[in-house]
């Protein structure tokens, strides 16, 4: 089996669902179930013996040691993290605890387990660390896209904590020989995306008749990848990636935020027109910018394409249409994730911006 951490979050749950749709190799899913973890994402796996869920922290070494010894995975994929930049600005502590300390503890337990394996199993074993393009910092408008050789220049508490975790993973290869792989991916979007992030927030607010908050001038650029394409890249890197290598993952889809918001509004105008006939674009509201807001991210995905033959299956146009349709068809999921904790966050983040 494989061990997936953070498998109840947005990307982790998409990964687990896709994995088990393709293979019978079981998944041990370790997730702390923070506000971002949602077992409802995995409801379709209820009663499926191939999915073993354990609620727990990647920083809990005792738990990790016993899970590894008991289940003996052939690979560990680390998705678990605090992932929202704005939350990291309000409270960096959890980011350091999970993304840095947690990753270090996970690496330590995995190393001990890996050393206990016989030579054949040790050679085949992989630790795959799921990271982000944000570790590379911000690009000027004309700079070339991030390659794997870019310096790490993180600018937010979130990206600094992810950069630290990337360094730890590298160190565990160089110092201890742990066979690691790292992926640095651009912005994901798709089903099961928690509505604190731009695209699901815009869909949910639009349908609720609320303002669509655009930070600053809305001209910041992100590079968007449909989540299922990120999952296929991770599967491919796990299967054929060279030990110790970093693979940038992206869909060559650079877009200014305001274009994303306009695209979502146009799709909603088509698929679920407002009762008064006006466009959802009339709900757009420019608000105070994010402190230290990175201006532009862009991923050069040539290496994973060239070495591993990976290509995204979705264009931005096909992926964003599927995404909007998914939210329209899954309003109950949205209602359930809008818990008290979610409402408190919306108040904290947006009250002072308006
Ligand atoms: P998410 O916030 O939706 O999910 C994170 C999951 O990790 C949640 O289920 C949460 O309960 C769990 N978790 C948090 N702390 C934990 C801990 N201490 N122990 C165990 N589980 C814990 O995040 P996501 O968007 O799915 O991102 C997954 C990974 O991919 C992260 O490492 C993130 O940095 C990276 N990433 C995300 C994106 C993106 O656009 N969302 C892009 C590139 C990389
Ligand atoms: O680049 C990969 C990263 O993408 C991941 O590592 C992070 O985990 C993930 O959260 C995401 O980070 P971003 O900060 O880019 O995503 P977010 O959806 O928060 O914001 C996308 C852009 O939209 C960003 O420029 C900020 C802007 N924004 C965001 C929100 C929530 C707004 O204009 N208004 C908003 O209300």
mmCIF file with all atom_site columns, C-alpha atoms in Angstrom, residues 32-234:
data_model
loop_
_atom_site.group_PDB
_atom_site.id
_atom_site.type_symbol
_atom_site.label_atom_id
_atom_site.label_alt_id
_atom_site.label_comp_id
_atom_site.label_asym_id
_atom_site.label_entity_id
_atom_site.label_seq_id
_atom_site.pdbx_PDB_ins_code
_atom_site.Cartn_x
_atom_site.Cartn_y
_atom_site.Cartn_z
_atom_site.occupancy
_atom_site.B_iso_or_equiv
_atom_site.pdbx_formal_charge
_atom_site.auth_seq_id
_atom_site.auth_comp_id
_atom_site.auth_asym_id
_atom_site.auth_atom_id
_atom_site.pdbx_PDB_model_num
ATOM 1   C CA . UNK A 1 32  ? -5.511  15.581 11.144  1.00 0.00 ? 32  UNK A CA 1
ATOM 2   C CA . UNK A 1 33  ? -8.892  16.849 9.902   1.00 0.00 ? 33  UNK A CA 1
ATOM 3   C CA . UNK A 1 34  ? -8.201  20.538 10.422  1.00 0.00 ? 34  UNK A CA 1
ATOM 4   C CA . UNK A 1 35  ? -10.839 22.977 9.144   1.00 0.00 ? 35  UNK A CA 1
ATOM 5   C CA . UNK A 1 36  ? -9.588  22.060 5.618   1.00 0.00 ? 36  UNK A CA 1
ATOM 6   C CA . UNK A 1 37  ? -9.920  18.294 5.995   1.00 0.00 ? 37  UNK A CA 1
ATOM 7   C CA . UNK A 1 38  ? -13.309 16.860 5.072   1.00 0.00 ? 38  UNK A CA 1
ATOM 8   C CA . UNK A 1 39  ? -14.228 13.190 5.182   1.00 0.00 ? 39  UNK A CA 1
ATOM 9   C CA . UNK A 1 40  ? -17.251 13.946 3.041   1.00 0.00 ? 40  UNK A CA 1
ATOM 10  C CA . UNK A 1 41  ? -14.775 14.297 0.148   1.00 0.00 ? 41  UNK A CA 1
ATOM 11  C CA . UNK A 1 42  ? -14.135 10.564 0.537   1.00 0.00 ? 42  UNK A CA 1
ATOM 12  C CA . UNK A 1 43  ? -17.740 9.469  1.143   1.00 0.00 ? 43  UNK A CA 1
ATOM 13  C CA . UNK A 1 44  ? -17.777 7.360  -2.023  1.00 0.00 ? 44  UNK A CA 1
ATOM 14  C CA . UNK A 1 45  ? -15.057 5.156  -0.449  1.00 0.00 ? 45  UNK A CA 1
ATOM 15  C CA . UNK A 1 46  ? -17.166 4.206  2.561   1.00 0.00 ? 46  UNK A CA 1
ATOM 16  C CA . UNK A 1 47  ? -16.969 0.442  3.066   1.00 0.00 ? 47  UNK A CA 1
ATOM 17  C CA . UNK A 1 48  ? -14.076 0.140  0.575   1.00 0.00 ? 48  UNK A CA 1
ATOM 18  C CA . UNK A 1 49  ? -11.394 -1.978 2.263   1.00 0.00 ? 49  UNK A CA 1
ATOM 19  C CA . UNK A 1 50  ? -8.708  -0.450 0.033   1.00 0.00 ? 50  UNK A CA 1
ATOM 20  C CA . UNK A 1 51  ? -9.018  2.871  1.902   1.00 0.00 ? 51  UNK A CA 1
ATOM 21  C CA . UNK A 1 52  ? -7.858  2.976  5.524   1.00 0.00 ? 52  UNK A CA 1
ATOM 22  C CA . UNK A 1 53  ? -8.433  6.354  7.164   1.00 0.00 ? 53  UNK A CA 1
ATOM 23  C CA . UNK A 1 54  ? -6.627  7.411  10.342  1.00 0.00 ? 54  UNK A CA 1
ATOM 24  C CA . UNK A 1 55  ? -7.212  10.770 11.989  1.00 0.00 ? 55  UNK A CA 1
ATOM 25  C CA . UNK A 1 56  ? -3.835  12.002 13.216  1.00 0.00 ? 56  UNK A CA 1
ATOM 26  C CA . UNK A 1 57  ? -1.032  14.520 12.970  1.00 0.00 ? 57  UNK A CA 1
ATOM 27  C CA . UNK A 1 58  ? 2.104   14.139 10.831  1.00 0.00 ? 58  UNK A CA 1
ATOM 28  C CA . UNK A 1 59  ? 3.909   15.597 13.854  1.00 0.00 ? 59  UNK A CA 1
ATOM 29  C CA . UNK A 1 60  ? 2.874   12.653 16.062  1.00 0.00 ? 60  UNK A CA 1
ATOM 30  C CA . UNK A 1 61  ? 5.975   10.439 15.879  1.00 0.00 ? 61  UNK A CA 1
ATOM 31  C CA . UNK A 1 62  ? 4.530   7.655  18.037  1.00 0.00 ? 62  UNK A CA 1
ATOM 32  C CA . UNK A 1 63  ? 1.494   7.336  15.801  1.00 0.00 ? 63  UNK A CA 1
ATOM 33  C CA . UNK A 1 64  ? 3.627   7.483  12.647  1.00 0.00 ? 64  UNK A CA 1
ATOM 34  C CA . UNK A 1 65  ? 6.029   4.810  13.864  1.00 0.00 ? 65  UNK A CA 1
ATOM 35  C CA . UNK A 1 66  ? 3.217   2.434  14.695  1.00 0.00 ? 66  UNK A CA 1
ATOM 36  C CA . UNK A 1 67  ? 1.325   3.064  11.423  1.00 0.00 ? 67  UNK A CA 1
ATOM 37  C CA . UNK A 1 68  ? 4.446   2.500  9.337   1.00 0.00 ? 68  UNK A CA 1
ATOM 38  C CA . UNK A 1 69  ? 5.350   -0.703 11.168  1.00 0.00 ? 69  UNK A CA 1
ATOM 39  C CA . UNK A 1 70  ? 1.822   -2.033 10.985  1.00 0.00 ? 70  UNK A CA 1
ATOM 40  C CA . UNK A 1 71  ? 0.963   -1.152 7.361   1.00 0.00 ? 71  UNK A CA 1
ATOM 41  C CA . UNK A 1 72  ? 4.422   -1.280 5.720   1.00 0.00 ? 72  UNK A CA 1
ATOM 42  C CA . UNK A 1 73  ? 3.785   1.130  2.798   1.00 0.00 ? 73  UNK A CA 1
ATOM 43  C CA . UNK A 1 74  ? 6.036   1.056  -0.273  1.00 0.00 ? 74  UNK A CA 1
ATOM 44  C CA . UNK A 1 75  ? 5.769   4.849  -0.594  1.00 0.00 ? 75  UNK A CA 1
ATOM 45  C CA . UNK A 1 76  ? 4.777   7.909  1.419   1.00 0.00 ? 76  UNK A CA 1
ATOM 46  C CA . UNK A 1 77  ? 3.170   10.919 -0.301  1.00 0.00 ? 77  UNK A CA 1
ATOM 47  C CA . UNK A 1 78  ? 3.099   14.068 1.810   1.00 0.00 ? 78  UNK A CA 1
ATOM 48  C CA . UNK A 1 79  ? 0.169   16.359 0.972   1.00 0.00 ? 79  UNK A CA 1
ATOM 49  C CA . UNK A 1 80  ? -0.506  17.416 4.580   1.00 0.00 ? 80  UNK A CA 1
ATOM 50  C CA . UNK A 1 81  ? 0.000   21.129 5.142   1.00 0.00 ? 81  UNK A CA 1
ATOM 51  C CA . UNK A 1 82  ? -1.532  24.378 6.188   1.00 0.00 ? 82  UNK A CA 1
ATOM 52  C CA . UNK A 1 83  ? -2.146  25.769 2.712   1.00 0.00 ? 83  UNK A CA 1
ATOM 53  C CA . UNK A 1 84  ? -3.859  29.189 2.735   1.00 0.00 ? 84  UNK A CA 1
ATOM 54  C CA . UNK A 1 85  ? -1.628  32.256 2.329   1.00 0.00 ? 85  UNK A CA 1
ATOM 55  C CA . UNK A 1 86  ? -4.057  34.711 3.974   1.00 0.00 ? 86  UNK A CA 1
ATOM 56  C CA . UNK A 1 87  ? -4.373  32.480 7.043   1.00 0.00 ? 87  UNK A CA 1
ATOM 57  C CA . UNK A 1 88  ? -0.571  32.325 7.275   1.00 0.00 ? 88  UNK A CA 1
ATOM 58  C CA . UNK A 1 89  ? -0.501  36.136 7.400   1.00 0.00 ? 89  UNK A CA 1
ATOM 59  C CA . UNK A 1 90  ? -3.036  36.196 10.235  1.00 0.00 ? 90  UNK A CA 1
ATOM 60  C CA . UNK A 1 91  ? -1.401  33.345 12.168  1.00 0.00 ? 91  UNK A CA 1
ATOM 61  C CA . UNK A 1 92  ? 1.899   31.780 11.029  1.00 0.00 ? 92  UNK A CA 1
ATOM 62  C CA . UNK A 1 93  ? 2.282   29.442 14.026  1.00 0.00 ? 93  UNK A CA 1
ATOM 63  C CA . UNK A 1 94  ? 0.247   26.497 12.652  1.00 0.00 ? 94  UNK A CA 1
ATOM 64  C CA . UNK A 1 95  ? 2.171   26.761 9.372   1.00 0.00 ? 95  UNK A CA 1
ATOM 65  C CA . UNK A 1 96  ? 5.517   26.340 11.101  1.00 0.00 ? 96  UNK A CA 1
ATOM 66  C CA . UNK A 1 97  ? 4.155   23.559 13.281  1.00 0.00 ? 97  UNK A CA 1
ATOM 67  C CA . UNK A 1 98  ? 2.714   21.429 10.482  1.00 0.00 ? 98  UNK A CA 1
ATOM 68  C CA . UNK A 1 99  ? 4.708   22.410 7.402   1.00 0.00 ? 99  UNK A CA 1
ATOM 69  C CA . UNK A 1 100 ? 8.127   22.550 9.068   1.00 0.00 ? 100 UNK A CA 1
ATOM 70  C CA . UNK A 1 101 ? 8.091   20.614 12.354  1.00 0.00 ? 101 UNK A CA 1
ATOM 71  C CA . UNK A 1 102 ? 5.498   18.127 11.072  1.00 0.00 ? 102 UNK A CA 1
ATOM 72  C CA . UNK A 1 103 ? 7.456   17.445 7.877   1.00 0.00 ? 103 UNK A CA 1
ATOM 73  C CA . UNK A 1 104 ? 10.663  16.945 9.896   1.00 0.00 ? 104 UNK A CA 1
ATOM 74  C CA . UNK A 1 105 ? 8.940   14.439 12.216  1.00 0.00 ? 105 UNK A CA 1
ATOM 75  C CA . UNK A 1 106 ? 7.418   12.629 9.250   1.00 0.00 ? 106 UNK A CA 1
ATOM 76  C CA . UNK A 1 107 ? 10.827  12.428 7.588   1.00 0.00 ? 107 UNK A CA 1
ATOM 77  C CA . UNK A 1 108 ? 12.380  11.064 10.780  1.00 0.00 ? 108 UNK A CA 1
ATOM 78  C CA . UNK A 1 109 ? 9.770   8.320  11.203  1.00 0.00 ? 109 UNK A CA 1
ATOM 79  C CA . UNK A 1 110 ? 9.883   7.425  7.519   1.00 0.00 ? 110 UNK A CA 1
ATOM 80  C CA . UNK A 1 111 ? 13.683  7.254  7.632   1.00 0.00 ? 111 UNK A CA 1
ATOM 81  C CA . UNK A 1 112 ? 13.640  4.842  10.581  1.00 0.00 ? 112 UNK A CA 1
ATOM 82  C CA . UNK A 1 113 ? 11.057  2.674  8.832   1.00 0.00 ? 113 UNK A CA 1
ATOM 83  C CA . UNK A 1 114 ? 12.928  2.788  5.508   1.00 0.00 ? 114 UNK A CA 1
ATOM 84  C CA . UNK A 1 115 ? 16.153  1.700  7.217   1.00 0.00 ? 115 UNK A CA 1
ATOM 85  C CA . UNK A 1 116 ? 14.339  -1.320 8.653   1.00 0.00 ? 116 UNK A CA 1
ATOM 86  C CA . UNK A 1 117 ? 13.369  -2.593 5.184   1.00 0.00 ? 117 UNK A CA 1
ATOM 87  C CA . UNK A 1 118 ? 15.303  -5.265 3.342   1.00 0.00 ? 118 UNK A CA 1
ATOM 88  C CA . UNK A 1 119 ? 17.548  -4.087 0.521   1.00 0.00 ? 119 UNK A CA 1
ATOM 89  C CA . UNK A 1 120 ? 15.082  -4.709 -2.303  1.00 0.00 ? 120 UNK A CA 1
ATOM 90  C CA . UNK A 1 121 ? 12.274  -2.857 -0.519  1.00 0.00 ? 121 UNK A CA 1
ATOM 91  C CA . UNK A 1 122 ? 14.633  -0.058 0.492   1.00 0.00 ? 122 UNK A CA 1
ATOM 92  C CA . UNK A 1 123 ? 15.695  0.471  -3.110  1.00 0.00 ? 123 UNK A CA 1
ATOM 93  C CA . UNK A 1 124 ? 12.108  0.576  -4.350  1.00 0.00 ? 124 UNK A CA 1
ATOM 94  C CA . UNK A 1 125 ? 10.845  2.862  -1.550  1.00 0.00 ? 125 UNK A CA 1
ATOM 95  C CA . UNK A 1 126 ? 9.909   6.520  -2.314  1.00 0.00 ? 126 UNK A CA 1
ATOM 96  C CA . UNK A 1 127 ? 9.030   9.590  -0.240  1.00 0.00 ? 127 UNK A CA 1
ATOM 97  C CA . UNK A 1 128 ? 7.191   12.098 -2.443  1.00 0.00 ? 128 UNK A CA 1
ATOM 98  C CA . UNK A 1 129 ? 6.823   15.624 -1.104  1.00 0.00 ? 129 UNK A CA 1
ATOM 99  C CA . UNK A 1 130 ? 4.043   17.750 -2.615  1.00 0.00 ? 130 UNK A CA 1
ATOM 100 C CA . UNK A 1 131 ? 5.144   21.370 -2.753  1.00 0.00 ? 131 UNK A CA 1
ATOM 101 C CA . UNK A 1 132 ? 4.285   24.613 -4.461  1.00 0.00 ? 132 UNK A CA 1
ATOM 102 C CA . UNK A 1 133 ? 5.535   27.141 -7.006  1.00 0.00 ? 133 UNK A CA 1
ATOM 103 C CA . UNK A 1 134 ? 5.195   29.839 -4.307  1.00 0.00 ? 134 UNK A CA 1
ATOM 104 C CA . UNK A 1 135 ? 8.574   28.798 -2.855  1.00 0.00 ? 135 UNK A CA 1
ATOM 105 C CA . UNK A 1 136 ? 10.259  30.468 -5.863  1.00 0.00 ? 136 UNK A CA 1
ATOM 106 C CA . UNK A 1 137 ? 8.864   33.911 -4.971  1.00 0.00 ? 137 UNK A CA 1
ATOM 107 C CA . UNK A 1 138 ? 7.440   36.471 -7.387  1.00 0.00 ? 138 UNK A CA 1
ATOM 108 C CA . UNK A 1 139 ? 8.280   37.057 -11.079 1.00 0.00 ? 139 UNK A CA 1
ATOM 109 C CA . UNK A 1 140 ? 8.509   40.361 -12.932 1.00 0.00 ? 140 UNK A CA 1
ATOM 110 C CA . UNK A 1 141 ? 6.124   40.625 -15.934 1.00 0.00 ? 141 UNK A CA 1
ATOM 111 C CA . UNK A 1 142 ? 8.783   39.587 -18.474 1.00 0.00 ? 142 UNK A CA 1
ATOM 112 C CA . UNK A 1 143 ? 10.872  37.113 -16.443 1.00 0.00 ? 143 UNK A CA 1
ATOM 113 C CA . UNK A 1 144 ? 10.991  33.532 -17.689 1.00 0.00 ? 144 UNK A CA 1
ATOM 114 C CA . UNK A 1 145 ? 8.789   31.005 -15.876 1.00 0.00 ? 145 UNK A CA 1
ATOM 115 C CA . UNK A 1 146 ? 10.169  29.171 -12.807 1.00 0.00 ? 146 UNK A CA 1
ATOM 116 C CA . UNK A 1 147 ? 12.421  26.222 -13.575 1.00 0.00 ? 147 UNK A CA 1
ATOM 117 C CA . UNK A 1 148 ? 13.655  23.696 -11.019 1.00 0.00 ? 148 UNK A CA 1
ATOM 118 C CA . UNK A 1 149 ? 16.927  25.664 -10.870 1.00 0.00 ? 149 UNK A CA 1
ATOM 119 C CA . UNK A 1 150 ? 15.363  28.885 -9.617  1.00 0.00 ? 150 UNK A CA 1
ATOM 120 C CA . UNK A 1 151 ? 16.451  30.044 -6.173  1.00 0.00 ? 151 UNK A CA 1
ATOM 121 C CA . UNK A 1 152 ? 13.887  29.633 -3.406  1.00 0.00 ? 152 UNK A CA 1
ATOM 122 C CA . UNK A 1 153 ? 12.751  33.162 -2.493  1.00 0.00 ? 153 UNK A CA 1
ATOM 123 C CA . UNK A 1 154 ? 9.543   32.718 -0.498  1.00 0.00 ? 154 UNK A CA 1
ATOM 124 C CA . UNK A 1 155 ? 7.649   35.862 0.509   1.00 0.00 ? 155 UNK A CA 1
ATOM 125 C CA . UNK A 1 156 ? 4.760   34.778 2.753   1.00 0.00 ? 156 UNK A CA 1
ATOM 126 C CA . UNK A 1 157 ? 4.790   32.804 6.003   1.00 0.00 ? 157 UNK A CA 1
ATOM 127 C CA . UNK A 1 158 ? 3.063   30.006 4.055   1.00 0.00 ? 158 UNK A CA 1
ATOM 128 C CA . UNK A 1 159 ? 5.624   29.871 1.241   1.00 0.00 ? 159 UNK A CA 1
ATOM 129 C CA . UNK A 1 160 ? 8.507   30.249 3.706   1.00 0.00 ? 160 UNK A CA 1
ATOM 130 C CA . UNK A 1 161 ? 7.225   27.228 5.633   1.00 0.00 ? 161 UNK A CA 1
ATOM 131 C CA . UNK A 1 162 ? 6.868   25.221 2.408   1.00 0.00 ? 162 UNK A CA 1
ATOM 132 C CA . UNK A 1 163 ? 10.365  26.261 1.286   1.00 0.00 ? 163 UNK A CA 1
ATOM 133 C CA . UNK A 1 164 ? 11.685  25.097 4.663   1.00 0.00 ? 164 UNK A CA 1
ATOM 134 C CA . UNK A 1 165 ? 9.976   21.736 4.173   1.00 0.00 ? 165 UNK A CA 1
ATOM 135 C CA . UNK A 1 166 ? 11.490  21.437 0.680   1.00 0.00 ? 166 UNK A CA 1
ATOM 136 C CA . UNK A 1 167 ? 14.939  22.048 2.180   1.00 0.00 ? 167 UNK A CA 1
ATOM 137 C CA . UNK A 1 168 ? 14.329  19.400 4.844   1.00 0.00 ? 168 UNK A CA 1
ATOM 138 C CA . UNK A 1 169 ? 13.348  16.854 2.212   1.00 0.00 ? 169 UNK A CA 1
ATOM 139 C CA . UNK A 1 170 ? 16.501  17.640 0.242   1.00 0.00 ? 170 UNK A CA 1
ATOM 140 C CA . UNK A 1 171 ? 18.620  17.310 3.403   1.00 0.00 ? 171 UNK A CA 1
ATOM 141 C CA . UNK A 1 172 ? 17.134  13.895 4.245   1.00 0.00 ? 172 UNK A CA 1
ATOM 142 C CA . UNK A 1 173 ? 18.282  12.674 0.823   1.00 0.00 ? 173 UNK A CA 1
ATOM 143 C CA . UNK A 1 174 ? 21.774  14.119 1.039   1.00 0.00 ? 174 UNK A CA 1
ATOM 144 C CA . UNK A 1 175 ? 22.415  13.270 4.670   1.00 0.00 ? 175 UNK A CA 1
ATOM 145 C CA . UNK A 1 176 ? 20.579  9.988  5.127   1.00 0.00 ? 176 UNK A CA 1
ATOM 146 C CA . UNK A 1 177 ? 20.047  8.745  1.570   1.00 0.00 ? 177 UNK A CA 1
ATOM 147 C CA . UNK A 1 178 ? 16.244  8.673  1.893   1.00 0.00 ? 178 UNK A CA 1
ATOM 148 C CA . UNK A 1 179 ? 14.907  8.255  -1.688  1.00 0.00 ? 179 UNK A CA 1
ATOM 149 C CA . UNK A 1 180 ? 12.881  11.438 -2.046  1.00 0.00 ? 180 UNK A CA 1
ATOM 150 C CA . UNK A 1 181 ? 11.058  13.195 -4.878  1.00 0.00 ? 181 UNK A CA 1
ATOM 151 C CA . UNK A 1 182 ? 9.646   16.730 -4.774  1.00 0.00 ? 182 UNK A CA 1
ATOM 152 C CA . UNK A 1 183 ? 6.943   18.266 -6.949  1.00 0.00 ? 183 UNK A CA 1
ATOM 153 C CA . UNK A 1 184 ? 6.407   22.047 -7.097  1.00 0.00 ? 184 UNK A CA 1
ATOM 154 C CA . UNK A 1 185 ? 3.025   22.758 -8.616  1.00 0.00 ? 185 UNK A CA 1
ATOM 155 C CA . UNK A 1 186 ? 1.167   25.897 -9.640  1.00 0.00 ? 186 UNK A CA 1
ATOM 156 C CA . UNK A 1 187 ? -2.352  26.922 -8.499  1.00 0.00 ? 187 UNK A CA 1
ATOM 157 C CA . UNK A 1 188 ? -4.822  24.037 -8.595  1.00 0.00 ? 188 UNK A CA 1
ATOM 158 C CA . UNK A 1 189 ? -8.564  24.326 -9.129  1.00 0.00 ? 189 UNK A CA 1
ATOM 159 C CA . UNK A 1 190 ? -11.390 21.810 -9.494  1.00 0.00 ? 190 UNK A CA 1
ATOM 160 C CA . UNK A 1 191 ? -13.898 19.793 -7.446  1.00 0.00 ? 191 UNK A CA 1
ATOM 161 C CA . UNK A 1 192 ? -13.662 19.707 -3.616  1.00 0.00 ? 192 UNK A CA 1
ATOM 162 C CA . UNK A 1 193 ? -11.713 22.996 -3.427  1.00 0.00 ? 193 UNK A CA 1
ATOM 163 C CA . UNK A 1 194 ? -12.346 24.673 -0.081  1.00 0.00 ? 194 UNK A CA 1
ATOM 164 C CA . UNK A 1 195 ? -14.209 27.973 -0.645  1.00 0.00 ? 195 UNK A CA 1
ATOM 165 C CA . UNK A 1 196 ? -11.592 30.157 1.059   1.00 0.00 ? 196 UNK A CA 1
ATOM 166 C CA . UNK A 1 197 ? -9.526  29.994 -2.170  1.00 0.00 ? 197 UNK A CA 1
ATOM 167 C CA . UNK A 1 198 ? -10.186 32.353 -5.094  1.00 0.00 ? 198 UNK A CA 1
ATOM 168 C CA . UNK A 1 199 ? -12.102 30.209 -7.609  1.00 0.00 ? 199 UNK A CA 1
ATOM 169 C CA . UNK A 1 200 ? -14.504 28.383 -5.269  1.00 0.00 ? 200 UNK A CA 1
ATOM 170 C CA . UNK A 1 201 ? -14.982 31.566 -3.215  1.00 0.00 ? 201 UNK A CA 1
ATOM 171 C CA . UNK A 1 202 ? -16.053 33.474 -6.317  1.00 0.00 ? 202 UNK A CA 1
ATOM 172 C CA . UNK A 1 203 ? -18.494 30.723 -7.373  1.00 0.00 ? 203 UNK A CA 1
ATOM 173 C CA . UNK A 1 204 ? -20.011 30.409 -3.901  1.00 0.00 ? 204 UNK A CA 1
ATOM 174 C CA . UNK A 1 205 ? -20.284 34.167 -3.298  1.00 0.00 ? 205 UNK A CA 1
ATOM 175 C CA . UNK A 1 206 ? -21.723 34.799 -6.754  1.00 0.00 ? 206 UNK A CA 1
ATOM 176 C CA . UNK A 1 207 ? -24.513 32.272 -6.212  1.00 0.00 ? 207 UNK A CA 1
ATOM 177 C CA . UNK A 1 208 ? -25.217 33.696 -2.753  1.00 0.00 ? 208 UNK A CA 1
ATOM 178 C CA . UNK A 1 209 ? -25.553 37.230 -4.176  1.00 0.00 ? 209 UNK A CA 1
ATOM 179 C CA . UNK A 1 210 ? -22.516 38.401 -2.208  1.00 0.00 ? 210 UNK A CA 1
ATOM 180 C CA . UNK A 1 211 ? -19.619 40.671 -3.316  1.00 0.00 ? 211 UNK A CA 1
ATOM 181 C CA . UNK A 1 212 ? -16.800 39.029 -5.283  1.00 0.00 ? 212 UNK A CA 1
ATOM 182 C CA . UNK A 1 213 ? -13.643 40.306 -3.517  1.00 0.00 ? 213 UNK A CA 1
ATOM 183 C CA . UNK A 1 214 ? -10.711 41.065 -5.810  1.00 0.00 ? 214 UNK A CA 1
ATOM 184 C CA . UNK A 1 215 ? -7.502  41.977 -3.978  1.00 0.00 ? 215 UNK A CA 1
ATOM 185 C CA . UNK A 1 216 ? -5.710  45.169 -5.060  1.00 0.00 ? 216 UNK A CA 1
ATOM 186 C CA . UNK A 1 217 ? -5.886  45.845 -8.810  1.00 0.00 ? 217 UNK A CA 1
ATOM 187 C CA . UNK A 1 218 ? -6.696  42.218 -9.687  1.00 0.00 ? 218 UNK A CA 1
ATOM 188 C CA . UNK A 1 219 ? -3.769  42.064 -12.114 1.00 0.00 ? 219 UNK A CA 1
ATOM 189 C CA . UNK A 1 220 ? -1.708  39.551 -10.127 1.00 0.00 ? 220 UNK A CA 1
ATOM 190 C CA . UNK A 1 221 ? -0.964  36.507 -12.265 1.00 0.00 ? 221 UNK A CA 1
ATOM 191 C CA . UNK A 1 222 ? -1.341  32.871 -11.269 1.00 0.00 ? 222 UNK A CA 1
ATOM 192 C CA . UNK A 1 223 ? -0.718  29.770 -13.398 1.00 0.00 ? 223 UNK A CA 1
ATOM 193 C CA . UNK A 1 224 ? -3.722  27.426 -13.175 1.00 0.00 ? 224 UNK A CA 1
ATOM 194 C CA . UNK A 1 225 ? -3.824  23.624 -13.347 1.00 0.00 ? 225 UNK A CA 1
ATOM 195 C CA . UNK A 1 226 ? -6.889  21.372 -13.069 1.00 0.00 ? 226 UNK A CA 1
ATOM 196 C CA . UNK A 1 227 ? -6.476  19.288 -9.915  1.00 0.00 ? 227 UNK A CA 1
ATOM 197 C CA . UNK A 1 228 ? -6.844  15.928 -11.704 1.00 0.00 ? 228 UNK A CA 1
ATOM 198 C CA . UNK A 1 229 ? -3.861  16.889 -13.882 1.00 0.00 ? 229 UNK A CA 1
ATOM 199 C CA . UNK A 1 230 ? -1.820  17.567 -10.756 1.00 0.00 ? 230 UNK A CA 1
ATOM 200 C CA . UNK A 1 231 ? -2.825  14.104 -9.516  1.00 0.00 ? 231 UNK A CA 1
ATOM 201 C CA . UNK A 1 232 ? -1.719  12.469 -12.774 1.00 0.00 ? 232 UNK A CA 1
ATOM 202 C CA . UNK A 1 233 ? 1.623   14.295 -12.534 1.00 0.00 ? 233 UNK A CA 1
ATOM 203 C CA . UNK A 1 234 ? 2.179   13.013 -8.996  1.00 0.00 ? 234 UNK A CA 1
#
